[in-house]
Amino acid sequence: MVSISEFPVSDRSAGPYGICVGPDRALWFTLVHYGQIGRLGADGRITGWQLASAAVGPMVITAGPDDAVWFTQSPGNAIGRIGRSGERSSFPLPGADSAPYGIAAGRDDALWFTELNTDRIGRIGVDGSISEYPLPMTGAVPSAIAAGADGAMWFTLNQANAIGRIDNEGRIVVFPLPTEGAGPVGITAGPDGAMWFAEIAAGQIGRITPGGRIDEMPLPDRGARPHAITRGVAGDCWFTEWGANRIGRIDGEGRISVHALPTPGSEPHGITVGPDGAVWAALETGALARVGS
């Protein structure tokens, strides 16, 4: 039996968006509309830090290899870092209005990120050094990014309707999706060595092997608009259904179950597995949802 609890962390205007487990095993999240980073400890205590301004727009957040969390600042056109004690750094991107969005730690002890507006994949070292790699097309809107079991970084191309792969040398390969206009967003490394991703415009969950084979699995409600996805602890993946106010689960055989959130119109976005083994999601209406048994 699945149970869902909601924990208020801000008012409804703040917009909790990204969420991750930090190196300190606490839950860290972004408050995109207030320009803040929040932390929910195992004791239930909530701590928050204000960034340079509310306009920097922290989006996706991830644990770094350096005992800190890193996040994209989309309107702020920078990559941010915050340490355990709250020390904050911001690293501006070379180009104007790059709109960084997805971010994830790679196997090379660096952070890799996407640039929505400039068709590039970026890499930032823990020292703040930045490299950028252009995609082989324009208007692709690279979105989420995740490390694969093959040591490469995999990312979604929302408007190019494809999945991309970039290795540590910056070589890029693109794999078109079978469904036109699928609009992939979230992506994660699954328990089977493949990458699993959410097709927000097609109402499907996709899977791509390291060799590029793609399978797509329709959700029960094709209007659900799946957004973010994360690997679970039981050989499964969990995802947010932004348009249907639900959290979904898909197992290795493609079987899907969905679970309604208690509060209508919660607008679930980022999702992760917490230190307690439960699934946690950021609700843009001001709360974190815990999905457990």
mmCIF file of C-alpha atoms in Angstrom:
data_model
loop_
_atom_site.group_PDB
_atom_site.id
_atom_site.type_symbol
_atom_site.label_atom_id
_atom_site.label_comp_id
_atom_site.label_asym_id
_atom_site.label_seq_id
_atom_site.Cartn_x
_atom_site.Cartn_y
_atom_site.Cartn_z
ATOM 1 C CA MET A 1 0.000 0.000 0.000
ATOM 2 C CA VAL A 2 1.385 3.392 -1.025
ATOM 3 C CA SER A 3 0.967 6.330 1.338
ATOM 4 C CA ILE A 4 1.589 9.980 0.440
ATOM 5 C CA SER A 5 2.339 12.761 2.923
ATOM 6 C CA GLU A 6 2.946 16.421 2.186
ATOM 7 C CA PHE A 7 5.336 18.662 4.130
ATOM 8 C CA PRO A 8 4.931 22.430 3.650
ATOM 9 C CA VAL A 9 8.303 24.129 3.074
ATOM 10 C CA SER A 10 7.280 27.532 1.719
ATOM 11 C CA ASP A 11 4.288 29.586 0.758
ATOM 12 C CA ARG A 12 2.518 28.882 -2.533
ATOM 13 C CA SER A 13 4.328 31.703 -4.337
ATOM 14 C CA ALA A 14 7.870 30.370 -3.791
ATOM 15 C CA GLY A 15 7.633 27.502 -6.273
ATOM 16 C CA PRO A 16 9.601 24.452 -5.016
ATOM 17 C CA TYR A 17 10.970 22.982 -8.249
ATOM 18 C CA GLY A 18 14.164 20.892 -8.134
ATOM 19 C CA ILE A 19 15.011 18.414 -5.371
ATOM 20 C CA CYS A 20 17.950 16.171 -4.522
ATOM 21 C CA VAL A 21 19.662 14.382 -1.667
ATOM 22 C CA GLY A 22 22.739 16.340 -0.637
ATOM 23 C CA PRO A 23 26.097 14.953 0.496
ATOM 24 C CA ASP A 24 24.846 15.445 4.069
ATOM 25 C CA ARG A 25 21.896 13.063 3.384
ATOM 26 C CA ALA A 26 19.355 15.858 3.778
ATOM 27 C CA LEU A 27 16.843 16.908 1.124
ATOM 28 C CA TRP A 28 17.786 20.074 -0.743
ATOM 29 C CA PHE A 29 15.382 21.938 -3.017
ATOM 30 C CA THR A 30 15.091 25.082 -5.105
ATOM 31 C CA LEU A 31 12.527 27.842 -4.626
ATOM 32 C CA VAL A 32 12.513 29.132 -8.156
ATOM 33 C CA HIS A 33 10.336 32.226 -7.701
ATOM 34 C CA TYR A 34 12.065 33.489 -4.553
ATOM 35 C CA GLY A 35 15.698 32.869 -5.559
ATOM 36 C CA GLN A 36 16.274 30.610 -2.584
ATOM 37 C CA ILE A 37 17.707 27.201 -1.735
ATOM 38 C CA GLY A 38 16.021 25.144 0.984
ATOM 39 C CA ARG A 39 17.054 22.158 3.094
ATOM 40 C CA LEU A 40 14.844 19.664 4.904
ATOM 41 C CA GLY A 41 16.759 17.702 7.534
ATOM 42 C CA ALA A 42 15.941 14.257 8.868
ATOM 43 C CA ASP A 43 14.683 15.975 12.038
ATOM 44 C CA GLY A 44 12.116 17.922 10.009
ATOM 45 C CA ARG A 45 13.941 21.224 10.401
ATOM 46 C CA ILE A 46 13.769 23.521 7.374
ATOM 47 C CA THR A 47 16.656 25.856 6.590
ATOM 48 C CA GLY A 48 16.769 28.355 3.759
ATOM 49 C CA TRP A 49 19.349 30.534 2.004
ATOM 50 C CA GLN A 50 18.707 33.575 -0.131
ATOM 51 C CA LEU A 51 20.695 33.879 -3.356
ATOM 52 C CA ALA A 52 21.794 37.187 -4.914
ATOM 53 C CA SER A 53 18.199 38.081 -5.798
ATOM 54 C CA ALA A 54 14.793 36.535 -6.412
ATOM 55 C CA ALA A 55 15.399 36.959 -10.147
ATOM 56 C CA VAL A 56 18.215 34.380 -10.478
ATOM 57 C CA GLY A 57 15.657 31.552 -10.728
ATOM 58 C CA PRO A 58 17.319 28.417 -9.281
ATOM 59 C CA MET A 59 15.929 25.421 -11.186
ATOM 60 C CA VAL A 60 17.418 21.919 -11.021
ATOM 61 C CA ILE A 61 19.692 20.900 -8.122
ATOM 62 C CA THR A 62 22.073 17.986 -7.626
ATOM 63 C CA ALA A 63 24.702 16.688 -5.216
ATOM 64 C CA GLY A 64 28.247 17.498 -6.296
ATOM 65 C CA PRO A 65 31.458 15.524 -5.790
ATOM 66 C CA ASP A 66 32.784 18.169 -3.383
ATOM 67 C CA ASP A 67 30.501 18.002 -0.337
ATOM 68 C CA ALA A 68 28.190 20.669 -1.785
ATOM 69 C CA VAL A 69 25.047 20.943 -3.887
ATOM 70 C CA TRP A 70 25.053 22.575 -7.317
ATOM 71 C CA PHE A 71 22.156 24.107 -9.201
ATOM 72 C CA THR A 72 21.263 25.932 -12.391
ATOM 73 C CA GLN A 73 20.198 29.571 -12.350
ATOM 74 C CA SER A 74 18.204 29.953 -15.525
ATOM 75 C CA PRO A 75 17.292 33.665 -15.577
ATOM 76 C CA GLY A 76 20.543 34.299 -13.680
ATOM 77 C CA ASN A 77 22.558 32.645 -16.485
ATOM 78 C CA ALA A 78 24.891 30.962 -14.022
ATOM 79 C CA ILE A 79 25.684 27.775 -12.138
ATOM 80 C CA GLY A 80 25.331 28.019 -8.376
ATOM 81 C CA ARG A 81 26.946 26.151 -5.502
ATOM 82 C CA ILE A 82 26.086 25.998 -1.811
ATOM 83 C CA GLY A 83 28.040 24.143 0.859
ATOM 84 C CA ARG A 84 26.810 22.439 3.995
ATOM 85 C CA SER A 85 27.180 25.554 6.114
ATOM 86 C CA GLY A 86 25.480 27.773 3.545
ATOM 87 C CA GLU A 87 28.474 29.344 1.797
ATOM 88 C CA ARG A 88 27.315 30.362 -1.675
ATOM 89 C CA SER A 89 29.104 30.765 -5.003
ATOM 90 C CA SER A 90 27.848 31.670 -8.463
ATOM 91 C CA PHE A 91 29.654 31.021 -11.750
ATOM 92 C CA PRO A 92 28.357 33.086 -14.704
ATOM 93 C CA LEU A 93 28.177 31.365 -18.078
ATOM 94 C CA PRO A 94 30.204 32.783 -20.993
ATOM 95 C CA GLY A 95 27.244 33.429 -23.305
ATOM 96 C CA ALA A 96 24.306 35.738 -22.659
ATOM 97 C CA ASP A 97 20.892 34.236 -21.843
ATOM 98 C CA SER A 98 22.044 30.595 -22.033
ATOM 99 C CA ALA A 99 19.203 29.508 -19.702
ATOM 100 C CA PRO A 100 20.945 26.593 -17.939
ATOM 101 C CA TYR A 101 18.432 24.009 -16.795
ATOM 102 C CA GLY A 102 19.398 20.379 -16.112
ATOM 103 C CA ILE A 103 22.491 19.528 -14.062
ATOM 104 C CA ALA A 104 24.061 16.292 -12.848
ATOM 105 C CA ALA A 105 27.398 15.049 -11.551
ATOM 106 C CA GLY A 106 29.484 13.052 -14.007
ATOM 107 C CA ARG A 107 31.954 10.225 -13.491
ATOM 108 C CA ASP A 108 34.786 12.730 -14.032
ATOM 109 C CA ASP A 109 34.192 14.627 -10.760
ATOM 110 C CA ALA A 110 32.626 17.550 -12.627
ATOM 111 C CA LEU A 111 29.063 18.814 -13.103
ATOM 112 C CA TRP A 112 27.420 18.665 -16.521
ATOM 113 C CA PHE A 113 24.515 20.903 -17.476
ATOM 114 C CA THR A 114 22.222 21.811 -20.356
ATOM 115 C CA GLU A 115 21.654 25.226 -21.919
ATOM 116 C CA LEU A 116 18.076 25.620 -23.133
ATOM 117 C CA ASN A 117 18.639 28.654 -25.340
ATOM 118 C CA THR A 118 22.060 28.047 -26.902
ATOM 119 C CA ASP A 119 21.991 24.373 -27.973
ATOM 120 C CA ARG A 120 24.983 23.480 -25.842
ATOM 121 C CA ILE A 121 25.988 21.042 -23.151
ATOM 122 C CA GLY A 122 28.188 22.548 -20.447
ATOM 123 C CA ARG A 123 30.703 21.168 -17.987
ATOM 124 C CA ILE A 124 31.864 22.906 -14.832
ATOM 125 C CA GLY A 125 34.681 21.697 -12.612
ATOM 126 C CA VAL A 126 34.522 22.102 -8.860
ATOM 127 C CA ASP A 127 37.038 24.930 -9.328
ATOM 128 C CA GLY A 128 34.499 26.822 -11.457
ATOM 129 C CA SER A 129 36.174 26.234 -14.829
ATOM 130 C CA ILE A 130 33.544 25.977 -17.596
ATOM 131 C CA SER A 131 33.614 24.223 -20.970
ATOM 132 C CA GLU A 132 30.783 24.187 -23.523
ATOM 133 C CA TYR A 133 30.021 21.731 -26.329
ATOM 134 C CA PRO A 134 27.702 22.704 -29.215
ATOM 135 C CA LEU A 135 24.993 20.315 -30.368
ATOM 136 C CA PRO A 136 24.857 19.268 -34.023
ATOM 137 C CA MET A 137 21.527 21.095 -34.522
ATOM 138 C CA THR A 138 19.750 24.304 -33.564
ATOM 139 C CA GLY A 139 16.515 24.875 -31.671
ATOM 140 C CA ALA A 140 16.900 21.550 -29.871
ATOM 141 C CA VAL A 141 16.238 22.864 -26.298
ATOM 142 C CA PRO A 142 18.441 20.450 -24.302
ATOM 143 C CA SER A 143 16.651 19.857 -21.013
ATOM 144 C CA ALA A 144 17.441 17.266 -18.317
ATOM 145 C CA ILE A 145 20.765 15.420 -18.049
ATOM 146 C CA ALA A 146 21.968 12.363 -16.119
ATOM 147 C CA ALA A 147 25.015 10.135 -15.849
ATOM 148 C CA GLY A 148 24.703 6.758 -17.537
ATOM 149 C CA ALA A 149 26.097 3.385 -16.542
ATOM 150 C CA ASP A 150 28.411 3.623 -19.560
ATOM 151 C CA GLY A 151 30.266 6.608 -18.078
ATOM 152 C CA ALA A 152 28.727 9.119 -20.506
ATOM 153 C CA MET A 153 26.152 11.833 -19.855
ATOM 154 C CA TRP A 154 22.711 11.406 -21.430
ATOM 155 C CA PHE A 155 20.291 14.260 -22.014
ATOM 156 C CA THR A 156 16.892 15.023 -23.482
ATOM 157 C CA LEU A 157 16.361 17.279 -26.490
ATOM 158 C CA ASN A 158 12.883 18.618 -25.903
ATOM 159 C CA GLN A 159 12.273 20.306 -29.254
ATOM 160 C CA ALA A 160 14.508 18.072 -31.381
ATOM 161 C CA ASN A 161 12.480 15.075 -30.145
ATOM 162 C CA ALA A 162 15.581 13.066 -29.359
ATOM 163 C CA ILE A 163 17.939 11.724 -26.701
ATOM 164 C CA GLY A 164 21.579 12.786 -26.742
ATOM 165 C CA ARG A 165 24.771 11.265 -25.379
ATOM 166 C CA ILE A 166 28.039 13.077 -24.677
ATOM 167 C CA ASP A 167 31.256 11.416 -23.555
ATOM 168 C CA ASN A 168 34.033 12.947 -21.465
ATOM 169 C CA GLU A 169 35.808 14.168 -24.605
ATOM 170 C CA GLY A 170 32.727 16.107 -25.715
ATOM 171 C CA ARG A 171 31.709 13.779 -28.542
ATOM 172 C CA ILE A 172 27.940 13.902 -29.059
ATOM 173 C CA VAL A 173 25.564 11.332 -30.563
ATOM 174 C CA VAL A 174 21.831 11.989 -31.070
ATOM 175 C CA PHE A 175 19.081 9.339 -31.134
ATOM 176 C CA PRO A 176 15.704 10.439 -32.610
ATOM 177 C CA LEU A 177 12.544 9.257 -30.838
ATOM 178 C CA PRO A 178 9.959 7.108 -32.658
ATOM 179 C CA THR A 179 7.020 9.286 -31.547
ATOM 180 C CA GLU A 180 6.827 12.687 -33.206
ATOM 181 C CA GLY A 181 6.493 15.665 -30.900
ATOM 182 C CA ALA A 182 7.098 13.610 -27.737
ATOM 183 C CA GLY A 183 8.887 16.483 -25.991
ATOM 184 C CA PRO A 184 11.249 14.531 -23.672
ATOM 185 C CA VAL A 185 12.207 16.267 -20.417
ATOM 186 C CA GLY A 186 13.320 14.198 -17.401
ATOM 187 C CA ILE A 187 15.930 11.433 -17.691
ATOM 188 C CA THR A 188 17.576 9.033 -15.242
ATOM 189 C CA ALA A 189 19.818 5.991 -15.190
ATOM 190 C CA GLY A 190 17.588 2.972 -14.636
ATOM 191 C CA PRO A 191 18.383 -0.191 -12.678
ATOM 192 C CA ASP A 192 18.956 -2.151 -15.904
ATOM 193 C CA GLY A 193 21.834 -0.175 -17.404
ATOM 194 C CA ALA A 194 19.496 1.761 -19.717
ATOM 195 C CA MET A 195 18.343 5.378 -19.466
ATOM 196 C CA TRP A 196 14.675 6.037 -18.716
ATOM 197 C CA PHE A 197 13.014 9.318 -19.668
ATOM 198 C CA ALA A 198 9.690 11.174 -19.559
ATOM 199 C CA GLU A 199 7.900 12.299 -22.732
ATOM 200 C CA ILE A 200 5.855 15.235 -21.485
ATOM 201 C CA ALA A 201 4.003 15.917 -24.753
ATOM 202 C CA ALA A 202 3.213 12.282 -25.593
ATOM 203 C CA GLY A 203 2.185 10.946 -22.178
ATOM 204 C CA GLN A 204 4.805 8.199 -22.330
ATOM 205 C CA ILE A 205 7.837 6.843 -20.496
ATOM 206 C CA GLY A 206 10.770 5.937 -22.712
ATOM 207 C CA ARG A 207 13.808 3.686 -22.347
ATOM 208 C CA ILE A 208 17.031 3.801 -24.347
ATOM 209 C CA THR A 209 19.851 1.263 -24.154
ATOM 210 C CA PRO A 210 23.542 2.243 -24.372
ATOM 211 C CA GLY A 211 23.399 1.023 -27.978
ATOM 212 C CA GLY A 212 20.521 3.356 -28.852
ATOM 213 C CA ARG A 213 17.529 1.004 -28.898
ATOM 214 C CA ILE A 214 14.410 2.898 -27.827
ATOM 215 C CA ASP A 215 11.164 1.590 -26.330
ATOM 216 C CA GLU A 216 8.184 3.776 -25.412
ATOM 217 C CA MET A 217 5.453 2.917 -22.908
ATOM 218 C CA PRO A 218 2.181 4.909 -22.898
ATOM 219 C CA LEU A 219 0.790 6.049 -19.554
ATOM 220 C CA PRO A 220 -2.808 5.113 -18.644
ATOM 221 C CA ASP A 221 -3.738 8.779 -19.061
ATOM 222 C CA ARG A 222 -2.072 10.147 -22.205
ATOM 223 C CA GLY A 223 -2.759 13.693 -21.003
ATOM 224 C CA ALA A 224 -0.735 13.194 -17.839
ATOM 225 C CA ARG A 225 2.367 15.164 -18.972
ATOM 226 C CA PRO A 226 5.161 13.260 -17.163
ATOM 227 C CA HIS A 227 7.928 15.677 -16.219
ATOM 228 C CA ALA A 228 10.785 14.402 -14.026
ATOM 229 C CA ILE A 229 11.931 10.817 -13.393
ATOM 230 C CA THR A 230 14.252 9.078 -10.943
ATOM 231 C CA ARG A 231 15.492 5.572 -10.236
ATOM 232 C CA GLY A 232 13.759 3.812 -7.349
ATOM 233 C CA VAL A 233 15.127 1.262 -4.886
ATOM 234 C CA ALA A 234 13.180 -1.786 -6.078
ATOM 235 C CA GLY A 235 14.224 -2.133 -9.715
ATOM 236 C CA ASP A 236 11.782 0.568 -10.787
ATOM 237 C CA CYS A 237 11.563 4.248 -11.743
ATOM 238 C CA TRP A 238 9.272 6.946 -10.369
ATOM 239 C CA PHE A 239 8.056 10.046 -12.173
ATOM 240 C CA THR A 240 5.940 13.149 -11.680
ATOM 241 C CA GLU A 241 2.774 13.726 -13.719
ATOM 242 C CA TRP A 242 2.643 17.488 -13.888
ATOM 243 C CA GLY A 243 -0.680 17.753 -15.719
ATOM 244 C CA ALA A 244 -2.507 15.078 -13.731
ATOM 245 C CA ASN A 245 -1.311 15.869 -10.184
ATOM 246 C CA ARG A 246 0.090 12.380 -9.641
ATOM 247 C CA ILE A 247 3.245 10.430 -8.881
ATOM 248 C CA GLY A 248 3.789 7.403 -11.111
ATOM 249 C CA ARG A 249 5.843 4.207 -10.922
ATOM 250 C CA ILE A 250 7.086 1.962 -13.727
ATOM 251 C CA ASP A 251 8.795 -1.365 -13.147
ATOM 252 C CA GLY A 252 11.353 -3.147 -15.296
ATOM 253 C CA GLU A 253 8.614 -4.902 -17.256
ATOM 254 C CA GLY A 254 6.899 -1.645 -18.153
ATOM 255 C CA ARG A 255 4.002 -2.038 -15.732
ATOM 256 C CA ILE A 256 2.735 1.356 -14.606
ATOM 257 C CA SER A 257 0.849 2.498 -11.527
ATOM 258 C CA VAL A 258 -0.119 6.059 -10.614
ATOM 259 C CA HIS A 259 -0.921 7.673 -7.274
ATOM 260 C CA ALA A 260 -2.888 10.884 -6.803
ATOM 261 C CA LEU A 261 -1.442 13.632 -4.621
ATOM 262 C CA PRO A 262 -3.628 14.695 -1.670
ATOM 263 C CA THR A 263 -3.749 18.389 -2.605
ATOM 264 C CA PRO A 264 -5.414 19.246 -5.927
ATOM 265 C CA GLY A 265 -3.303 21.240 -8.360
ATOM 266 C CA SER A 266 -0.002 20.558 -6.580
ATOM 267 C CA GLU A 267 2.051 20.824 -9.792
ATOM 268 C CA PRO A 268 4.725 18.181 -9.024
ATOM 269 C CA HIS A 269 8.091 18.777 -10.657
ATOM 270 C CA GLY A 270 11.443 17.437 -9.392
ATOM 271 C CA ILE A 271 11.644 13.945 -7.897
ATOM 272 C CA THR A 272 14.282 11.939 -6.015
ATOM 273 C CA VAL A 273 14.678 8.992 -3.654
ATOM 274 C CA GLY A 274 15.312 10.269 -0.147
ATOM 275 C CA PRO A 275 17.777 8.978 2.436
ATOM 276 C CA ASP A 276 14.857 7.109 4.029
ATOM 277 C CA GLY A 277 14.264 5.081 0.842
ATOM 278 C CA ALA A 278 10.984 6.875 0.108
ATOM 279 C CA VAL A 279 10.300 8.876 -3.035
ATOM 280 C CA TRP A 280 10.163 12.647 -2.594
ATOM 281 C CA ALA A 281 8.785 15.210 -5.031
ATOM 282 C CA ALA A 282 8.815 19.011 -5.099
ATOM 283 C CA LEU A 283 5.340 20.517 -5.392
ATOM 284 C CA GLU A 284 5.265 23.971 -6.907
ATOM 285 C CA THR A 285 2.434 24.937 -4.556
ATOM 286 C CA GLY A 286 4.816 25.042 -1.569
ATOM 287 C CA ALA A 287 5.407 21.532 -0.260
ATOM 288 C CA LEU A 288 7.462 18.365 -0.600
ATOM 289 C CA ALA A 289 5.563 15.115 -1.048
ATOM 290 C CA ARG A 290 6.796 11.833 0.450
ATOM 291 C CA VAL A 291 5.652 8.616 -1.220
ATOM 292 C CA GLY A 292 6.276 5.516 0.881
ATOM 293 C CA SER A 293 4.723 2.297 2.030
#
